[in-house]
JSON list of C-alpha atoms in Angstrom, two decimals:
[
{"chain": "G", "resi": 1, "resn": "MET", "atom": "CA", "xyz": [0.00, 0.00, 0.00]},
{"chain": "G", "resi": 2, "resn": "ASP", "atom": "CA", "xyz": [1.42, 3.35, -1.03]},
{"chain": "G", "resi": 3, "resn": "ASP", "atom": "CA", "xyz": [2.09, 5.97, 1.60]},
{"chain": "G", "resi": 4, "resn": "GLU", "atom": "CA", "xyz": [-0.29, 8.89, 1.68]},
{"chain": "G", "resi": 5, "resn": "PRO", "atom": "CA", "xyz": [1.09, 12.06, 0.06]},
{"chain": "G", "resi": 6, "resn": "MET", "atom": "CA", "xyz": [2.41, 14.69, 2.45]},
{"chain": "G", "resi": 7, "resn": "SER", "atom": "CA", "xyz": [0.33, 17.74, 3.15]},
{"chain": "G", "resi": 8, "resn": "ALA", "atom": "CA", "xyz": [1.52, 21.21, 2.16]},
{"chain": "G", "resi": 9, "resn": "GLU", "atom": "CA", "xyz": [2.57, 21.90, 5.75]},
{"chain": "G", "resi": 10, "resn": "GLU", "atom": "CA", "xyz": [4.52, 18.64, 6.01]},
{"chain": "G", "resi": 11, "resn": "SER", "atom": "CA", "xyz": [6.26, 19.36, 2.70]},
{"chain": "G", "resi": 12, "resn": "LEU", "atom": "CA", "xyz": [7.31, 22.83, 3.86]},
{"chain": "G", "resi": 13, "resn": "ASN", "atom": "CA", "xyz": [8.58, 21.37, 7.15]},
{"chain": "G", "resi": 14, "resn": "LEU", "atom": "CA", "xyz": [10.67, 18.82, 5.24]},
{"chain": "G", "resi": 15, "resn": "ILE", "atom": "CA", "xyz": [12.10, 21.50, 2.94]},
{"chain": "G", "resi": 16, "resn": "ALA", "atom": "CA", "xyz": [12.98, 23.72, 5.91]},
{"chain": "G", "resi": 17, "resn": "GLN", "atom": "CA", "xyz": [14.68, 20.85, 7.77]},
{"chain": "G", "resi": 18, "resn": "GLN", "atom": "CA", "xyz": [16.68, 19.83, 4.71]},
{"chain": "G", "resi": 19, "resn": "SER", "atom": "CA", "xyz": [17.77, 23.41, 4.07]},
{"chain": "G", "resi": 20, "resn": "ARG", "atom": "CA", "xyz": [18.99, 23.92, 7.63]},
{"chain": "G", "resi": 21, "resn": "ARG", "atom": "CA", "xyz": [20.84, 20.61, 7.66]},
{"chain": "G", "resi": 22, "resn": "ASN", "atom": "CA", "xyz": [22.49, 21.29, 4.29]},
{"chain": "G", "resi": 23, "resn": "ARG", "atom": "CA", "xyz": [23.60, 24.76, 5.38]},
{"chain": "G", "resi": 24, "resn": "ARG", "atom": "CA", "xyz": [25.26, 23.35, 8.49]},
{"chain": "G", "resi": 25, "resn": "GLU", "atom": "CA", "xyz": [26.98, 20.54, 6.57]},
{"chain": "G", "resi": 26, "resn": "LEU", "atom": "CA", "xyz": [28.26, 22.80, 3.78]},
{"chain": "G", "resi": 27, "resn": "GLY", "atom": "CA", "xyz": [29.36, 25.69, 5.97]},
{"chain": "G", "resi": 28, "resn": "GLY", "atom": "CA", "xyz": [26.73, 28.11, 4.71]},
{"chain": "G", "resi": 29, "resn": "GLY", "atom": "CA", "xyz": [23.86, 29.70, 6.50]},
{"chain": "G", "resi": 30, "resn": "PRO", "atom": "CA", "xyz": [22.24, 33.07, 7.08]},
{"chain": "G", "resi": 31, "resn": "ALA", "atom": "CA", "xyz": [24.75, 34.24, 9.72]},
{"chain": "G", "resi": 32, "resn": "ARG", "atom": "CA", "xyz": [27.59, 35.02, 7.31]},
{"chain": "G", "resi": 33, "resn": "MET", "atom": "CA", "xyz": [25.36, 36.66, 4.72]},
{"chain": "G", "resi": 34, "resn": "LEU", "atom": "CA", "xyz": [23.58, 38.78, 7.30]},
{"chain": "G", "resi": 35, "resn": "ALA", "atom": "CA", "xyz": [26.93, 39.80, 8.81]},
{"chain": "G", "resi": 36, "resn": "ALA", "atom": "CA", "xyz": [28.07, 41.03, 5.39]},
{"chain": "G", "resi": 37, "resn": "TRP", "atom": "CA", "xyz": [24.92, 43.12, 5.00]},
{"chain": "G", "resi": 38, "resn": "ALA", "atom": "CA", "xyz": [25.22, 44.41, 8.55]},
{"chain": "G", "resi": 39, "resn": "PHE", "atom": "CA", "xyz": [28.75, 45.60, 7.77]},
{"chain": "G", "resi": 40, "resn": "ALA", "atom": "CA", "xyz": [27.59, 47.27, 4.54]},
{"chain": "G", "resi": 41, "resn": "TRP", "atom": "CA", "xyz": [24.63, 49.05, 6.12]},
{"chain": "G", "resi": 42, "resn": "LEU", "atom": "CA", "xyz": [26.35, 50.12, 9.33]},
{"chain": "G", "resi": 43, "resn": "LEU", "atom": "CA", "xyz": [29.43, 51.50, 7.60]},
{"chain": "G", "resi": 44, "resn": "GLY", "atom": "CA", "xyz": [27.82, 52.81, 4.43]},
{"chain": "G", "resi": 45, "resn": "TRP", "atom": "CA", "xyz": [24.77, 54.54, 5.87]},
{"chain": "G", "resi": 46, "resn": "GLY", "atom": "CA", "xyz": [26.59, 55.51, 9.05]},
{"chain": "G", "resi": 47, "resn": "PHE", "atom": "CA", "xyz": [29.21, 57.31, 7.00]},
{"chain": "G", "resi": 48, "resn": "THR", "atom": "CA", "xyz": [26.48, 58.93, 4.90]},
{"chain": "G", "resi": 49, "resn": "TYR", "atom": "CA", "xyz": [24.80, 60.29, 8.01]},
{"chain": "G", "resi": 50, "resn": "PHE", "atom": "CA", "xyz": [28.15, 61.58, 9.25]},
{"chain": "G", "resi": 51, "resn": "ALA", "atom": "CA", "xyz": [28.70, 63.32, 5.90]},
{"chain": "G", "resi": 52, "resn": "THR", "atom": "CA", "xyz": [25.41, 65.20, 6.26]},
{"chain": "G", "resi": 53, "resn": "GLN", "atom": "CA", "xyz": [26.67, 66.66, 9.53]},
{"chain": "G", "resi": 54, "resn": "THR", "atom": "CA", "xyz": [29.88, 68.09, 8.08]},
{"chain": "G", "resi": 55, "resn": "ALA", "atom": "CA", "xyz": [30.81, 70.00, 4.94]},
{"chain": "G", "resi": 56, "resn": "SER", "atom": "CA", "xyz": [34.23, 68.37, 4.72]},
{"chain": "G", "resi": 57, "resn": "VAL", "atom": "CA", "xyz": [32.94, 65.15, 3.11]},
{"chain": "G", "resi": 58, "resn": "PRO", "atom": "CA", "xyz": [31.75, 65.37, -0.52]},
{"chain": "G", "resi": 59, "resn": "GLY", "atom": "CA", "xyz": [28.39, 63.79, -1.26]},
{"chain": "G", "resi": 60, "resn": "TRP", "atom": "CA", "xyz": [29.71, 61.71, -4.16]},
{"chain": "G", "resi": 61, "resn": "LEU", "atom": "CA", "xyz": [32.07, 59.89, -1.81]},
{"chain": "G", "resi": 62, "resn": "CYS", "atom": "CA", "xyz": [29.11, 58.56, 0.18]},
{"chain": "G", "resi": 63, "resn": "GLY", "atom": "CA", "xyz": [27.50, 57.24, -2.97]},
{"chain": "G", "resi": 64, "resn": "VAL", "atom": "CA", "xyz": [30.69, 55.49, -4.04]},
{"chain": "G", "resi": 65, "resn": "LEU", "atom": "CA", "xyz": [31.23, 53.95, -0.60]},
{"chain": "G", "resi": 66, "resn": "VAL", "atom": "CA", "xyz": [27.66, 52.66, -0.34]},
{"chain": "G", "resi": 67, "resn": "ALA", "atom": "CA", "xyz": [27.84, 51.23, -3.88]},
{"chain": "G", "resi": 68, "resn": "VAL", "atom": "CA", "xyz": [31.14, 49.43, -3.19]},
{"chain": "G", "resi": 69, "resn": "LEU", "atom": "CA", "xyz": [29.88, 48.00, 0.10]},
{"chain": "G", "resi": 70, "resn": "PHE", "atom": "CA", "xyz": [26.64, 46.80, -1.45]},
{"chain": "G", "resi": 71, "resn": "VAL", "atom": "CA", "xyz": [28.47, 45.17, -4.37]},
{"chain": "G", "resi": 72, "resn": "PHE", "atom": "CA", "xyz": [30.66, 43.41, -1.81]},
{"chain": "G", "resi": 73, "resn": "ALA", "atom": "CA", "xyz": [27.61, 42.22, 0.16]},
{"chain": "G", "resi": 74, "resn": "ILE", "atom": "CA", "xyz": [25.82, 41.03, -2.98]},
{"chain": "G", "resi": 75, "resn": "THR", "atom": "CA", "xyz": [28.90, 39.19, -4.23]},
{"chain": "G", "resi": 76, "resn": "TYR", "atom": "CA", "xyz": [29.53, 37.54, -0.88]},
{"chain": "G", "resi": 77, "resn": "THR", "atom": "CA", "xyz": [25.87, 36.56, -0.55]},
{"chain": "G", "resi": 78, "resn": "GLY", "atom": "CA", "xyz": [25.97, 34.97, -4.00]},
{"chain": "G", "resi": 79, "resn": "TYR", "atom": "CA", "xyz": [29.15, 33.08, -3.11]},
{"chain": "G", "resi": 80, "resn": "VAL", "atom": "CA", "xyz": [27.77, 31.74, 0.18]},
{"chain": "G", "resi": 81, "resn": "SER", "atom": "CA", "xyz": [24.43, 30.84, -1.41]},
{"chain": "G", "resi": 82, "resn": "ALA", "atom": "CA", "xyz": [26.11, 28.97, -4.26]},
{"chain": "G", "resi": 83, "resn": "ARG", "atom": "CA", "xyz": [28.37, 27.10, -1.84]},
{"chain": "G", "resi": 84, "resn": "ALA", "atom": "CA", "xyz": [25.48, 26.19, 0.44]},
{"chain": "G", "resi": 85, "resn": "GLY", "atom": "CA", "xyz": [23.38, 25.06, -2.50]},
{"chain": "G", "resi": 86, "resn": "ARG", "atom": "CA", "xyz": [26.07, 22.81, -3.96]},
{"chain": "G", "resi": 87, "resn": "GLY", "atom": "CA", "xyz": [24.80, 19.26, -4.17]},
{"chain": "G", "resi": 88, "resn": "ILE", "atom": "CA", "xyz": [21.23, 20.18, -3.18]},
{"chain": "G", "resi": 89, "resn": "ARG", "atom": "CA", "xyz": [18.51, 18.83, -5.48]},
{"chain": "G", "resi": 90, "resn": "GLY", "atom": "CA", "xyz": [14.75, 18.77, -5.55]},
{"chain": "G", "resi": 91, "resn": "PRO", "atom": "CA", "xyz": [12.26, 21.15, -3.88]},
{"chain": "G", "resi": 92, "resn": "SER", "atom": "CA", "xyz": [14.84, 22.78, -1.58]},
{"chain": "G", "resi": 93, "resn": "ARG", "atom": "CA", "xyz": [16.93, 23.93, -4.54]},
{"chain": "G", "resi": 94, "resn": "THR", "atom": "CA", "xyz": [13.88, 25.15, -6.47]},
{"chain": "G", "resi": 95, "resn": "VAL", "atom": "CA", "xyz": [12.48, 27.11, -3.54]},
{"chain": "G", "resi": 96, "resn": "GLY", "atom": "CA", "xyz": [15.84, 28.71, -2.82]},
{"chain": "G", "resi": 97, "resn": "ALA", "atom": "CA", "xyz": [16.32, 29.72, -6.45]},
{"chain": "G", "resi": 98, "resn": "MET", "atom": "CA", "xyz": [12.83, 31.19, -6.73]},
{"chain": "G", "resi": 99, "resn": "TYR", "atom": "CA", "xyz": [13.36, 33.18, -3.54]},
{"chain": "G", "resi": 100, "resn": "GLY", "atom": "CA", "xyz": [16.65, 34.53, -4.86]},
{"chain": "G", "resi": 101, "resn": "TYR", "atom": "CA", "xyz": [15.00, 35.55, -8.14]},
{"chain": "G", "resi": 102, "resn": "SER", "atom": "CA", "xyz": [12.31, 37.33, -6.12]},
{"chain": "G", "resi": 103, "resn": "TRP", "atom": "CA", "xyz": [14.97, 39.60, -4.62]},
{"chain": "G", "resi": 104, "resn": "ALA", "atom": "CA", "xyz": [16.42, 40.40, -8.03]},
{"chain": "G", "resi": 105, "resn": "LEU", "atom": "CA", "xyz": [13.09, 41.04, -9.75]},
{"chain": "G", "resi": 106, "resn": "SER", "atom": "CA", "xyz": [11.61, 43.14, -6.95]},
{"chain": "G", "resi": 107, "resn": "SER", "atom": "CA", "xyz": [14.81, 45.18, -6.63]},
{"chain": "G", "resi": 108, "resn": "ILE", "atom": "CA", "xyz": [14.80, 45.98, -10.34]},
{"chain": "G", "resi": 109, "resn": "GLY", "atom": "CA", "xyz": [11.12, 46.86, -10.26]},
{"chain": "G", "resi": 110, "resn": "LEU", "atom": "CA", "xyz": [11.46, 49.15, -7.25]},
{"chain": "G", "resi": 111, "resn": "SER", "atom": "CA", "xyz": [14.50, 50.86, -8.78]},
{"chain": "G", "resi": 112, "resn": "VAL", "atom": "CA", "xyz": [12.50, 51.69, -11.91]},
{"chain": "G", "resi": 113, "resn": "ILE", "atom": "CA", "xyz": [9.62, 53.05, -9.83]},
{"chain": "G", "resi": 114, "resn": "ASP", "atom": "CA", "xyz": [11.78, 55.21, -7.56]},
{"chain": "G", "resi": 115, "resn": "ILE", "atom": "CA", "xyz": [13.87, 56.54, -10.44]},
{"chain": "G", "resi": 116, "resn": "ARG", "atom": "CA", "xyz": [10.76, 57.46, -12.40]},
{"chain": "G", "resi": 117, "resn": "ILE", "atom": "CA", "xyz": [9.15, 59.22, -9.43]},
{"chain": "G", "resi": 118, "resn": "THR", "atom": "CA", "xyz": [12.38, 61.11, -8.83]},
{"chain": "G", "resi": 119, "resn": "GLN", "atom": "CA", "xyz": [12.47, 62.25, -12.46]},
{"chain": "G", "resi": 120, "resn": "PHE", "atom": "CA", "xyz": [9.15, 64.09, -12.10]},
{"chain": "G", "resi": 121, "resn": "GLY", "atom": "CA", "xyz": [11.04, 66.80, -10.23]},
{"chain": "G", "resi": 122, "resn": "SER", "atom": "CA", "xyz": [8.20, 67.54, -7.85]},
{"chain": "G", "resi": 123, "resn": "LEU", "atom": "CA", "xyz": [10.10, 66.23, -4.84]},
{"chain": "G", "resi": 124, "resn": "THR", "atom": "CA", "xyz": [12.85, 68.02, -2.97]},
{"chain": "G", "resi": 125, "resn": "SER", "atom": "CA", "xyz": [16.20, 66.29, -2.47]},
{"chain": "G", "resi": 126, "resn": "ASP", "atom": "CA", "xyz": [15.24, 65.59, 1.14]},
{"chain": "G", "resi": 127, "resn": "GLN", "atom": "CA", "xyz": [11.97, 63.96, 0.05]},
{"chain": "G", "resi": 128, "resn": "VAL", "atom": "CA", "xyz": [13.77, 61.87, -2.57]},
{"chain": "G", "resi": 129, "resn": "SER", "atom": "CA", "xyz": [16.08, 60.59, 0.17]},
{"chain": "G", "resi": 130, "resn": "LEU", "atom": "CA", "xyz": [13.07, 59.61, 2.30]},
{"chain": "G", "resi": 131, "resn": "LEU", "atom": "CA", "xyz": [11.41, 57.92, -0.68]},
{"chain": "G", "resi": 132, "resn": "TRP", "atom": "CA", "xyz": [14.41, 55.72, -1.41]},
{"chain": "G", "resi": 133, "resn": "SER", "atom": "CA", "xyz": [15.23, 54.82, 2.19]},
{"chain": "G", "resi": 134, "resn": "GLY", "atom": "CA", "xyz": [11.61, 54.10, 3.10]},
{"chain": "G", "resi": 135, "resn": "THR", "atom": "CA", "xyz": [10.74, 52.00, 0.05]},
{"chain": "G", "resi": 136, "resn": "TRP", "atom": "CA", "xyz": [13.93, 49.94, 0.15]},
{"chain": "G", "resi": 137, "resn": "LEU", "atom": "CA", "xyz": [13.57, 49.18, 3.84]},
{"chain": "G", "resi": 138, "resn": "LEU", "atom": "CA", "xyz": [9.95, 48.23, 3.21]},
{"chain": "G", "resi": 139, "resn": "LEU", "atom": "CA", "xyz": [10.90, 45.90, 0.34]},
{"chain": "G", "resi": 140, "resn": "THR", "atom": "CA", "xyz": [13.63, 44.29, 2.45]},
{"chain": "G", "resi": 141, "resn": "GLY", "atom": "CA", "xyz": [11.15, 43.73, 5.26]},
{"chain": "G", "resi": 142, "resn": "VAL", "atom": "CA", "xyz": [8.49, 42.20, 3.03]},
{"chain": "G", "resi": 143, "resn": "LEU", "atom": "CA", "xyz": [10.96, 39.79, 1.42]},
{"chain": "G", "resi": 144, "resn": "TYR", "atom": "CA", "xyz": [12.26, 38.66, 4.80]},
{"chain": "G", "resi": 145, "resn": "LEU", "atom": "CA", "xyz": [8.66, 38.15, 5.94]},
{"chain": "G", "resi": 146, "resn": "ALA", "atom": "CA", "xyz": [8.13, 35.96, 2.87]},
{"chain": "G", "resi": 147, "resn": "GLY", "atom": "CA", "xyz": [11.33, 34.03, 3.58]},
{"chain": "G", "resi": 148, "resn": "GLY", "atom": "CA", "xyz": [10.30, 33.53, 7.19]},
{"chain": "G", "resi": 149, "resn": "MET", "atom": "CA", "xyz": [6.92, 32.13, 6.12]},
{"chain": "G", "resi": 150, "resn": "LEU", "atom": "CA", "xyz": [8.47, 29.98, 3.39]},
{"chain": "G", "resi": 151, "resn": "TRP", "atom": "CA", "xyz": [11.06, 28.33, 5.63]},
{"chain": "G", "resi": 152, "resn": "GLN", "atom": "CA", "xyz": [9.00, 28.70, 8.81]},
{"chain": "G", "resi": 153, "resn": "ASP", "atom": "CA", "xyz": [11.83, 30.67, 10.37]},
{"chain": "G", "resi": 154, "resn": "LYS", "atom": "CA", "xyz": [10.56, 32.91, 13.16]},
{"chain": "G", "resi": 155, "resn": "LEU", "atom": "CA", "xyz": [13.81, 34.85, 13.40]},
{"chain": "G", "resi": 156, "resn": "MET", "atom": "CA", "xyz": [13.75, 35.70, 9.69]},
{"chain": "G", "resi": 157, "resn": "TYR", "atom": "CA", "xyz": [10.09, 36.66, 9.98]},
{"chain": "G", "resi": 158, "resn": "GLY", "atom": "CA", "xyz": [10.89, 38.86, 12.97]},
{"chain": "G", "resi": 159, "resn": "LEU", "atom": "CA", "xyz": [13.72, 40.53, 11.05]},
{"chain": "G", "resi": 160, "resn": "GLY", "atom": "CA", "xyz": [11.28, 41.30, 8.27]},
{"chain": "G", "resi": 161, "resn": "ALA", "atom": "CA", "xyz": [8.81, 42.84, 10.69]},
{"chain": "G", "resi": 162, "resn": "TRP", "atom": "CA", "xyz": [11.60, 44.93, 12.23]},
{"chain": "G", "resi": 163, "resn": "MET", "atom": "CA", "xyz": [12.63, 46.22, 8.81]},
{"chain": "G", "resi": 164, "resn": "ILE", "atom": "CA", "xyz": [9.07, 47.26, 8.03]},
{"chain": "G", "resi": 165, "resn": "VAL", "atom": "CA", "xyz": [8.85, 49.17, 11.32]},
{"chain": "G", "resi": 166, "resn": "SER", "atom": "CA", "xyz": [12.21, 50.76, 10.51]},
{"chain": "G", "resi": 167, "resn": "ALA", "atom": "CA", "xyz": [10.89, 51.78, 7.07]},
{"chain": "G", "resi": 168, "resn": "GLY", "atom": "CA", "xyz": [8.11, 53.76, 8.68]},
{"chain": "G", "resi": 169, "resn": "LEU", "atom": "CA", "xyz": [10.48, 55.24, 11.23]},
{"chain": "G", "resi": 170, "resn": "SER", "atom": "CA", "xyz": [12.94, 56.36, 8.54]},
{"chain": "G", "resi": 171, "resn": "VAL", "atom": "CA", "xyz": [10.22, 58.49, 6.94]},
{"chain": "G", "resi": 172, "resn": "VAL", "atom": "CA", "xyz": [8.87, 59.82, 10.22]},
{"chain": "G", "resi": 173, "resn": "VAL", "atom": "CA", "xyz": [12.23, 61.10, 11.48]},
{"chain": "G", "resi": 174, "resn": "GLY", "atom": "CA", "xyz": [12.92, 62.91, 8.20]},
{"chain": "G", "resi": 175, "resn": "PHE", "atom": "CA", "xyz": [16.19, 63.86, 6.51]},
{"chain": "G", "resi": 176, "resn": "PRO", "atom": "CA", "xyz": [19.04, 63.33, 7.40]},
{"chain": "G", "resi": 177, "resn": "ALA", "atom": "CA", "xyz": [18.10, 61.19, 10.40]},
{"chain": "G", "resi": 178, "resn": "ASN", "atom": "CA", "xyz": [16.73, 58.59, 7.98]},
{"chain": "G", "resi": 179, "resn": "PHE", "atom": "CA", "xyz": [20.33, 57.58, 7.25]},
{"chain": "G", "resi": 180, "resn": "LEU", "atom": "CA", "xyz": [20.85, 57.00, 10.95]},
{"chain": "G", "resi": 181, "resn": "VAL", "atom": "CA", "xyz": [17.80, 54.73, 10.98]},
{"chain": "G", "resi": 182, "resn": "LEU", "atom": "CA", "xyz": [19.21, 52.83, 8.00]},
{"chain": "G", "resi": 183, "resn": "ALA", "atom": "CA", "xyz": [22.52, 52.36, 9.80]},
{"chain": "G", "resi": 184, "resn": "LEU", "atom": "CA", "xyz": [21.37, 51.59, 13.34]},
{"chain": "G", "resi": 185, "resn": "CYS", "atom": "CA", "xyz": [17.98, 49.94, 12.80]},
{"chain": "G", "resi": 186, "resn": "GLY", "atom": "CA", "xyz": [18.67, 48.35, 9.43]},
{"chain": "G", "resi": 187, "resn": "GLY", "atom": "CA", "xyz": [22.31, 47.44, 9.94]},
{"chain": "G", "resi": 188, "resn": "GLY", "atom": "CA", "xyz": [21.77, 46.74, 13.62]},
{"chain": "G", "resi": 189, "resn": "GLY", "atom": "CA", "xyz": [18.90, 44.40, 12.79]},
{"chain": "G", "resi": 190, "resn": "PHE", "atom": "CA", "xyz": [21.08, 42.47, 10.38]},
{"chain": "G", "resi": 191, "resn": "LEU", "atom": "CA", "xyz": [23.87, 42.27, 12.96]},
{"chain": "G", "resi": 192, "resn": "LEU", "atom": "CA", "xyz": [21.63, 41.01, 15.75]},
{"chain": "G", "resi": 193, "resn": "ALA", "atom": "CA", "xyz": [20.08, 38.38, 13.48]},
{"chain": "G", "resi": 194, "resn": "ALA", "atom": "CA", "xyz": [23.55, 37.30, 12.31]},
{"chain": "G", "resi": 195, "resn": "ILE", "atom": "CA", "xyz": [24.68, 36.81, 15.91]},
{"chain": "G", "resi": 196, "resn": "VAL", "atom": "CA", "xyz": [21.62, 34.74, 16.79]},
{"chain": "G", "resi": 197, "resn": "TYR", "atom": "CA", "xyz": [22.00, 32.56, 13.68]},
{"chain": "G", "resi": 198, "resn": "PHE", "atom": "CA", "xyz": [25.71, 32.11, 14.40]},
{"chain": "G", "resi": 199, "resn": "VAL", "atom": "CA", "xyz": [24.98, 30.94, 17.95]},
{"chain": "G", "resi": 200, "resn": "ARG", "atom": "CA", "xyz": [22.36, 28.54, 16.61]},
{"chain": "G", "resi": 201, "resn": "GLU", "atom": "CA", "xyz": [24.77, 27.10, 14.05]},
{"chain": "G", "resi": 202, "resn": "LYS", "atom": "CA", "xyz": [27.47, 26.54, 16.67]},
{"chain": "G", "resi": 203, "resn": "SER", "atom": "CA", "xyz": [25.03, 24.91, 19.07]},
{"chain": "G", "resi": 204, "resn": "GLY", "atom": "CA", "xyz": [23.53, 22.75, 16.35]},
{"chain": "G", "resi": 205, "resn": "ARG", "atom": "CA", "xyz": [20.02, 24.06, 16.93]},
{"chain": "G", "resi": 206, "resn": "ARG", "atom": "CA", "xyz": [17.51, 24.15, 14.10]}
]
């Protein structure tokens, strides 16, 4: 007699367990990726906020620094993800790939929207800054919420919720304090999550 097919919930549980086990065995995991993003956000946006408080730092330097740090974080994330996914087959690999594509597609879409709104010229430079910081924090939060639901990871879900709260806060505080929110709340959220994941990996917890 054939076994009964697994329910959707049982299938998701199996995928989540396989993903966590594979990450531990292959040396991957969220901790290292989140640490890279924490470094990029804390340093990049922290320096940007500092630059708004002094006339000695040119604005273009902030843009270059943030771009370099983000390219580093993206590259490192891709490397860790590829290494962790090596040898993985089946639903776990498909789900991970689709989630990664969701980040790329949504990032491109939001960039087009924000650039187009900026081109209308009806917003001041301060308002443009709030638009970009708020929408990107919101997107980050929503995608982490989705990842938390997909892999049934409460910490990832909580990080997503924190990012969404930070998105609202970044708009409420106004310019240039929004950069401080990006650095401390955004980067700090990544750092705290990285520490928790690292402790879990070392202790062998799921």
